[in-house]
Short mmCIF file of C-alpha atoms and ligand atoms in Angstrom, two decimals:
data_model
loop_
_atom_site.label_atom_id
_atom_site.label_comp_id
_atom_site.label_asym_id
_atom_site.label_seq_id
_atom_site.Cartn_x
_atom_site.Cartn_y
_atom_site.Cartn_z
CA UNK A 1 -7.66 11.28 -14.66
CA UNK A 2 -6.35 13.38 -11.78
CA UNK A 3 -2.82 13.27 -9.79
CA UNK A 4 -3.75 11.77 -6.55
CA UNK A 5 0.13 12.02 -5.68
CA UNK A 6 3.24 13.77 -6.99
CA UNK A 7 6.33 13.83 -5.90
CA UNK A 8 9.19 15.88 -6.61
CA UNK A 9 12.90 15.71 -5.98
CA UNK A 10 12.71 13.70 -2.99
CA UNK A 11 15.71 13.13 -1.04
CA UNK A 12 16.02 11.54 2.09
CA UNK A 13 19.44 11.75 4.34
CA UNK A 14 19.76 10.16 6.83
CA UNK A 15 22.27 10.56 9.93
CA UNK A 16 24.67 13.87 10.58
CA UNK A 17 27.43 15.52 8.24
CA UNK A 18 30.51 13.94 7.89
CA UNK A 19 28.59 10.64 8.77
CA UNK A 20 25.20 10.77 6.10
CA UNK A 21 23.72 8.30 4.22
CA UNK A 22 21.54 9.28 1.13
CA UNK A 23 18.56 6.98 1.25
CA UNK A 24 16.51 8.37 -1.75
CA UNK A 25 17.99 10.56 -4.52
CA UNK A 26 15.44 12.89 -6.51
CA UNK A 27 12.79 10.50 -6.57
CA UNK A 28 10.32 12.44 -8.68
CA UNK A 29 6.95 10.46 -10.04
CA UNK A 30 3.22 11.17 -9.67
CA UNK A 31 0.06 8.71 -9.42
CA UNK A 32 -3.15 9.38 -10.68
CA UNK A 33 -6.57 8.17 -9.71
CA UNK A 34 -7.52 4.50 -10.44
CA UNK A 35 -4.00 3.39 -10.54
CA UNK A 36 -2.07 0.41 -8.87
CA UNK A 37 1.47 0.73 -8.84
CA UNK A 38 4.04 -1.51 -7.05
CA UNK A 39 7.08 -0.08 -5.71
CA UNK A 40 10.20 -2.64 -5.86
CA UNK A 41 13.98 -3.16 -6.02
CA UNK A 42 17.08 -4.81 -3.98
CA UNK A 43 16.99 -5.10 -0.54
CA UNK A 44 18.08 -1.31 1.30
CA UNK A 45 17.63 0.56 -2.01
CA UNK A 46 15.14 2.75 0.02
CA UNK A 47 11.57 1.23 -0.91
CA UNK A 48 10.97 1.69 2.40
CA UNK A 49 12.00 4.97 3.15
CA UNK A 50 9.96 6.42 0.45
CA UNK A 51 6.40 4.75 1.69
CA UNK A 52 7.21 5.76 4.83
CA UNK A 53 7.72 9.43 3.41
CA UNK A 54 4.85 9.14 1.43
CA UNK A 55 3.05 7.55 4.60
CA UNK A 56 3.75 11.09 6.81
CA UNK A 57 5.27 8.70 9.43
CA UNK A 58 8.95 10.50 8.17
CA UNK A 59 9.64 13.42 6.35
CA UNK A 60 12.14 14.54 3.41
CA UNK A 61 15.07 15.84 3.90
CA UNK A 62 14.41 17.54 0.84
CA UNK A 63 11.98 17.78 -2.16
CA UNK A 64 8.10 18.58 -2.65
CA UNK A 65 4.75 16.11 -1.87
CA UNK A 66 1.49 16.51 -2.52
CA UNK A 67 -1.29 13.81 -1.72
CA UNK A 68 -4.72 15.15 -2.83
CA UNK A 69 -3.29 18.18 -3.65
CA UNK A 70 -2.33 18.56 0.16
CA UNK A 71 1.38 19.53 0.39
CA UNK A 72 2.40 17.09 3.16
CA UNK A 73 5.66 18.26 3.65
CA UNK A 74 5.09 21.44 6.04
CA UNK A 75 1.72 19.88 8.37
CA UNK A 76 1.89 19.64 12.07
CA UNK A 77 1.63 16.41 13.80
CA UNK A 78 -2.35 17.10 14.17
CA UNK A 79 -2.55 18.38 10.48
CA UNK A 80 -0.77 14.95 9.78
CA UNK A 81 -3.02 12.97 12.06
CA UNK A 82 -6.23 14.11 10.50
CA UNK A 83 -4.44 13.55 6.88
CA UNK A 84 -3.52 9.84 7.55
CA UNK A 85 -7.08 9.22 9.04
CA UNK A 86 -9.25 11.41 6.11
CA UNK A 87 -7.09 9.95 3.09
CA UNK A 88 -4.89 7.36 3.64
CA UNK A 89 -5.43 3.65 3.91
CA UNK A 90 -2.42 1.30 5.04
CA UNK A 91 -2.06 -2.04 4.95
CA UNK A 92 1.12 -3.89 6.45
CA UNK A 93 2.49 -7.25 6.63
CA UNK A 94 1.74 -7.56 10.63
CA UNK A 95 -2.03 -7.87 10.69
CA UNK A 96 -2.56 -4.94 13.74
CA UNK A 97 -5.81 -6.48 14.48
CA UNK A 98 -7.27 -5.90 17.72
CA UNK A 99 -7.46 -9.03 19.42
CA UNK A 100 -10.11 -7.86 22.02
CA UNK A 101 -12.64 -7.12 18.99
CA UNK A 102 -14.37 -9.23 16.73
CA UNK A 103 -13.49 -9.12 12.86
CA UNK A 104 -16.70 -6.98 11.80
CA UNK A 105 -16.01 -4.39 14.61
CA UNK A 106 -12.26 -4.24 13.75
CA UNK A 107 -13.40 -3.37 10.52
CA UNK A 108 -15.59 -0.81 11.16
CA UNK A 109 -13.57 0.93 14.26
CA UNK A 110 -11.79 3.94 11.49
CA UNK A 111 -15.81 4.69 10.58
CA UNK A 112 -17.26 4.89 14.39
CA UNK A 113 -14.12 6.89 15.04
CA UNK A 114 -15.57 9.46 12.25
CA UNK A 115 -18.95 9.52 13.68
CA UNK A 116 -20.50 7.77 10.16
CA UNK A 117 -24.04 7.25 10.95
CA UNK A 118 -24.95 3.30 11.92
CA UNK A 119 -26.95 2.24 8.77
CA UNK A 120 -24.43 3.56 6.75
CA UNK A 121 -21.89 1.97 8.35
CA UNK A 122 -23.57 -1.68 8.32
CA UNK A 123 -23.65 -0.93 4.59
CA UNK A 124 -19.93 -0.47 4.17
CA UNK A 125 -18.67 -3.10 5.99
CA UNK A 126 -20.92 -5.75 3.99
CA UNK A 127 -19.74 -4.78 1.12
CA UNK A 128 -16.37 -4.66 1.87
CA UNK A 129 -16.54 -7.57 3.24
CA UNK A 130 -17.75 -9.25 -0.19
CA UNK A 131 -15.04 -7.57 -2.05
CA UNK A 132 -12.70 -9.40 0.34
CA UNK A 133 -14.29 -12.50 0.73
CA UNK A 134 -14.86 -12.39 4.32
CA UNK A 135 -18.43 -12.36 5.21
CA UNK A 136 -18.27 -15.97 6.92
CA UNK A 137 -16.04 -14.77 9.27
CA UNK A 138 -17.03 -11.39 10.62
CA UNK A 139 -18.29 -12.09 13.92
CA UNK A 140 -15.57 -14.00 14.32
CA UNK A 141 -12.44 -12.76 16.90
CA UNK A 142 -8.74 -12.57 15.33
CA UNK A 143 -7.21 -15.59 17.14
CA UNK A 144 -9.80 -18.21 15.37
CA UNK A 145 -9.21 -17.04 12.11
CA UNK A 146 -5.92 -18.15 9.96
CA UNK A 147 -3.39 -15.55 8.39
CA UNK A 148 -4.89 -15.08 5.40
CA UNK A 149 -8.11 -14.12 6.86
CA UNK A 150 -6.13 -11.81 9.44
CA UNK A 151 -4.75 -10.15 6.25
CA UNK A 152 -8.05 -9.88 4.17
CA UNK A 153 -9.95 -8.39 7.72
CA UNK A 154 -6.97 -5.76 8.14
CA UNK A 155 -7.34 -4.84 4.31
CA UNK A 156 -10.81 -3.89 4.73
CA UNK A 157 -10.52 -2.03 7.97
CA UNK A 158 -7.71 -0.18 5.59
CA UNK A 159 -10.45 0.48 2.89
CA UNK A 160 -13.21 1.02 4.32
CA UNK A 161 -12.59 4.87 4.58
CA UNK A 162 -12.67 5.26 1.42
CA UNK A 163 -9.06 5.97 0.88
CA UNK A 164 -7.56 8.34 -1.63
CA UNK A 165 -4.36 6.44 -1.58
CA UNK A 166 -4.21 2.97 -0.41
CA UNK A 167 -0.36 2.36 0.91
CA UNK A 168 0.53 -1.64 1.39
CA UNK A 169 4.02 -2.49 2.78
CA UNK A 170 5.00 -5.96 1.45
CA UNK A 171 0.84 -6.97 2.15
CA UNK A 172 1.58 -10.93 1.10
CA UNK A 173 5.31 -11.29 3.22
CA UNK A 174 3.70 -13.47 5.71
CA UNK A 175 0.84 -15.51 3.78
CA UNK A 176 0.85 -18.48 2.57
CA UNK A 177 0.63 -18.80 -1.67
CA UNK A 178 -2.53 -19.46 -1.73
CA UNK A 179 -3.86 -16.64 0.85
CA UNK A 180 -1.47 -14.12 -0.90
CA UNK A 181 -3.28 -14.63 -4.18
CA UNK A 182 -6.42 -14.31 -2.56
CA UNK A 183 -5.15 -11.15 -1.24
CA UNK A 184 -3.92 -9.67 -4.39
CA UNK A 185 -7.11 -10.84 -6.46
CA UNK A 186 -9.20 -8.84 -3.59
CA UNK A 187 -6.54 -5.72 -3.90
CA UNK A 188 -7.04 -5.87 -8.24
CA UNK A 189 -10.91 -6.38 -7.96
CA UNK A 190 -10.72 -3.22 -5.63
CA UNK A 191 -8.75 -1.36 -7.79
CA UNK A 192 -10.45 -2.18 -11.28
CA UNK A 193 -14.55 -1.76 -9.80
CA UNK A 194 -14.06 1.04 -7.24
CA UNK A 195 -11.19 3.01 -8.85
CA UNK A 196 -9.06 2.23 -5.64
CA UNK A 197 -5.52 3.72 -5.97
CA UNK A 198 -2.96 1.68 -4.70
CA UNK A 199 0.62 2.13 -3.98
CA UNK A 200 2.08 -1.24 -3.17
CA UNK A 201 5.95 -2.15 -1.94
CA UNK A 202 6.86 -5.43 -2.28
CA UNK A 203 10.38 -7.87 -3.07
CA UNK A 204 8.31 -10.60 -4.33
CA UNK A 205 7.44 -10.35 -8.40
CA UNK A 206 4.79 -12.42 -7.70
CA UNK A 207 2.98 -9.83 -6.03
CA UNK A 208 4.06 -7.02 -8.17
CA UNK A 209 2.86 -8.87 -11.46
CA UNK A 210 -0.85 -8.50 -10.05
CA UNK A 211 -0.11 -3.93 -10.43
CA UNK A 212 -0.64 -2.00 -13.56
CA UNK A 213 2.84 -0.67 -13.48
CA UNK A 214 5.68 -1.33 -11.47
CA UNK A 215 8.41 1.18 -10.73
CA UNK A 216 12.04 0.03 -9.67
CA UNK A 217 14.20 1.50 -7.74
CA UNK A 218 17.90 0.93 -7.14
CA UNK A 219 19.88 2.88 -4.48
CA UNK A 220 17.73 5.43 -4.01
CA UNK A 221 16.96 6.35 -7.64
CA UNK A 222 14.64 5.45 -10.08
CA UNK A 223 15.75 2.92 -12.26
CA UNK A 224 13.41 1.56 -14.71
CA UNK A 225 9.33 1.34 -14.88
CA UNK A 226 7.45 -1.28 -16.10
CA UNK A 227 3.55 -0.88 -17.55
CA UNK A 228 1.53 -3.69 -17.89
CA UNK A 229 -1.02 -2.52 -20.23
CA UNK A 230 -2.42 -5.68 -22.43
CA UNK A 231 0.03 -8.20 -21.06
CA UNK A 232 -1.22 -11.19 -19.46
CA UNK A 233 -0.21 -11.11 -16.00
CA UNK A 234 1.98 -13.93 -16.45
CA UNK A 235 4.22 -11.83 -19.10
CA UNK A 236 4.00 -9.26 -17.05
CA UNK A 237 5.32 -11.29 -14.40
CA UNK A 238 8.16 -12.48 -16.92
CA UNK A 239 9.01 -8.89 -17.73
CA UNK A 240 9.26 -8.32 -13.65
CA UNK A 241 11.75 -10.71 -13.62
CA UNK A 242 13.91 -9.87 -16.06
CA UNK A 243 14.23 -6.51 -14.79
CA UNK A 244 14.96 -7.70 -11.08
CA UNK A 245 17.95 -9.93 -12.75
CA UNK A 246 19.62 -6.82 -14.40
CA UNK A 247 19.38 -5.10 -10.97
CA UNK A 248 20.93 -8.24 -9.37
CA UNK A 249 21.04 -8.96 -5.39
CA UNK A 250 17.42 -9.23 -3.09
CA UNK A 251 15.39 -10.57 -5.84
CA UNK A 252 16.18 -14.35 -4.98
CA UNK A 253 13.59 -14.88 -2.51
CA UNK A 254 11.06 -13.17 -5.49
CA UNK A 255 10.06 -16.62 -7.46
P1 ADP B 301 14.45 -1.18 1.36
O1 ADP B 301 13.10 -0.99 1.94
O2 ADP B 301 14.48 -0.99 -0.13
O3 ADP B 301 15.10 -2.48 1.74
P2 ADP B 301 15.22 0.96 3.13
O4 ADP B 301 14.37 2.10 2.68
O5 ADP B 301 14.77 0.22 4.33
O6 ADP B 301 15.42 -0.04 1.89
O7 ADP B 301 16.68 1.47 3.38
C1 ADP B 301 17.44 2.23 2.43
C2 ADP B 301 18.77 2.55 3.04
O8 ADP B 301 18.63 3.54 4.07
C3 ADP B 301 19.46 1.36 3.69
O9 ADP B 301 20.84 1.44 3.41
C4 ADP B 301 19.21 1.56 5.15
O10 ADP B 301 20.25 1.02 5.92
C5 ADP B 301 19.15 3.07 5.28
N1 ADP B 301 18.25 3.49 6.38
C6 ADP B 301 16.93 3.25 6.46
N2 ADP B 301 16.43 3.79 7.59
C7 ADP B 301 17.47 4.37 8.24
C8 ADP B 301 17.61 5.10 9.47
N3 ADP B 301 16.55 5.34 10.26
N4 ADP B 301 18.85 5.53 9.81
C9 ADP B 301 19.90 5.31 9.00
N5 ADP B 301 19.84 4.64 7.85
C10 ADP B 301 18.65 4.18 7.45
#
């Protein structure tokens, strides 16, 4: 297996001396190829200040990051640009579909950006779209199709790159049960036939139970890491909870 990221000593501070908040506290962990690791913890104990460090879209205020064995710390803003485009794939709660396009040229938009040649792109975007369950719908335009579609369509316009590191911000937060486990049974099938890394943040266990290993945090450290290994998912999920009670606070809306 290879490190796909590490991270080391991260610390984030936020506002001026005299008037600072530490966000993140020597956050060190790494991630290696094939894995699908959810990020959780109480609400403000900086879950999302690290994805967005680990997303480029902020920066450390101290400590080391490599993604691909890039060191993202020191790029420029083009360096950075070409880095989230080549070998990251996000996914947020708000769909960012474009509502002018139809689903199937949504999802292919990141590849005609790159200049991937037609055939190959027709290719990609079938297949993607069976991993996600979405093939009915691909000629279809944003507004006729319901959230959990929305969510599935922006998933594979996030994949279908071919992301190193797949980055989801609380993915499910605005589904319905029954379209969030779709999601999350597209997101596992991903991860377990294409080796699709995925860092995942999300409050809801739920969610989290669906990773191979969850890591909590609790202001701004690392508190405790979970690995689900041969556990059913619904031990895992019992094991989730348990640690979310110990840490108290922002885990009520998780069951
Ligand atoms: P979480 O995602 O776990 O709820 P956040 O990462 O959003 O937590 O926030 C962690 C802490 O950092 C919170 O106390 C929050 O108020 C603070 N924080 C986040 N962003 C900023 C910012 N831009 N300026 C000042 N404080 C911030």
């Amino acid at each position: 297996m290879t490190t796909i990221l590490q991270a080391q000593n991260v610390t984030k501070t936020f506002g001026a001396k005299g008037n600072s908040y530490t966000a993140l506290q020597n956050i060190s962990l790494s991630i290696e190829t094939g894995e699908y690791v959810g990020i959780m913890g109480p609400s403000g104990a900086g879950k999302s200040t690290l994805l967005n460090i680990f997303s480029t879209i902020d920066t450390p205020t101290s400590g080391e990051i490599t993604i691909d064995n890039q060191n993202i710390v020191n790029m420029n803003e083009e360096q950075l640009s070409d880095f989230r485009r080549n070998k990251l794939g996000f996914i947020f709660q708000d769909y960012n579909l474009l509502d002018t396009l139809t689903v199937k040229e949504n999802i292919l938009l990141p590849l005609a950006l790159s200049r991937v040649p037609a055939a190959e792109i027709e290719q990609r975007v079938e297949d993607i779209a069976d991993t996600f369950g979405i093939r009915e719908i691909l000629d279809k335009y944003p507004y006729h199709i319901s959230g959990g579609q929305k969510q599935r369509a922006a998933a594979s316009r996030a994949i279908v790159s071919k992301p190193s590191l797949i980055l989801a911000d609380e993915p499910t937060g605005a589904l319905d049960s029954k379209s969030a486990a779709g999601l999350l049974e597209s997101l596992s099938k991903l991860n377990q036939h294409n080796q699709a890394t995925i860092l995942m943040v999300t409050h809801d266990a739920y969610a989290a139970s669906y990773c191979k290993r969850v890591i909590f945090i609790n202001d701004g450290q690392l508190f405790q890491e979970l690995h689900k290994e041969d556990m059913t998912r619904q031990v895992f999920f019992g094991q989730i909870l348990e640690v979310l009670a110990k840490l108290g606070g922002g885990h009520h809306d998780a069951v």
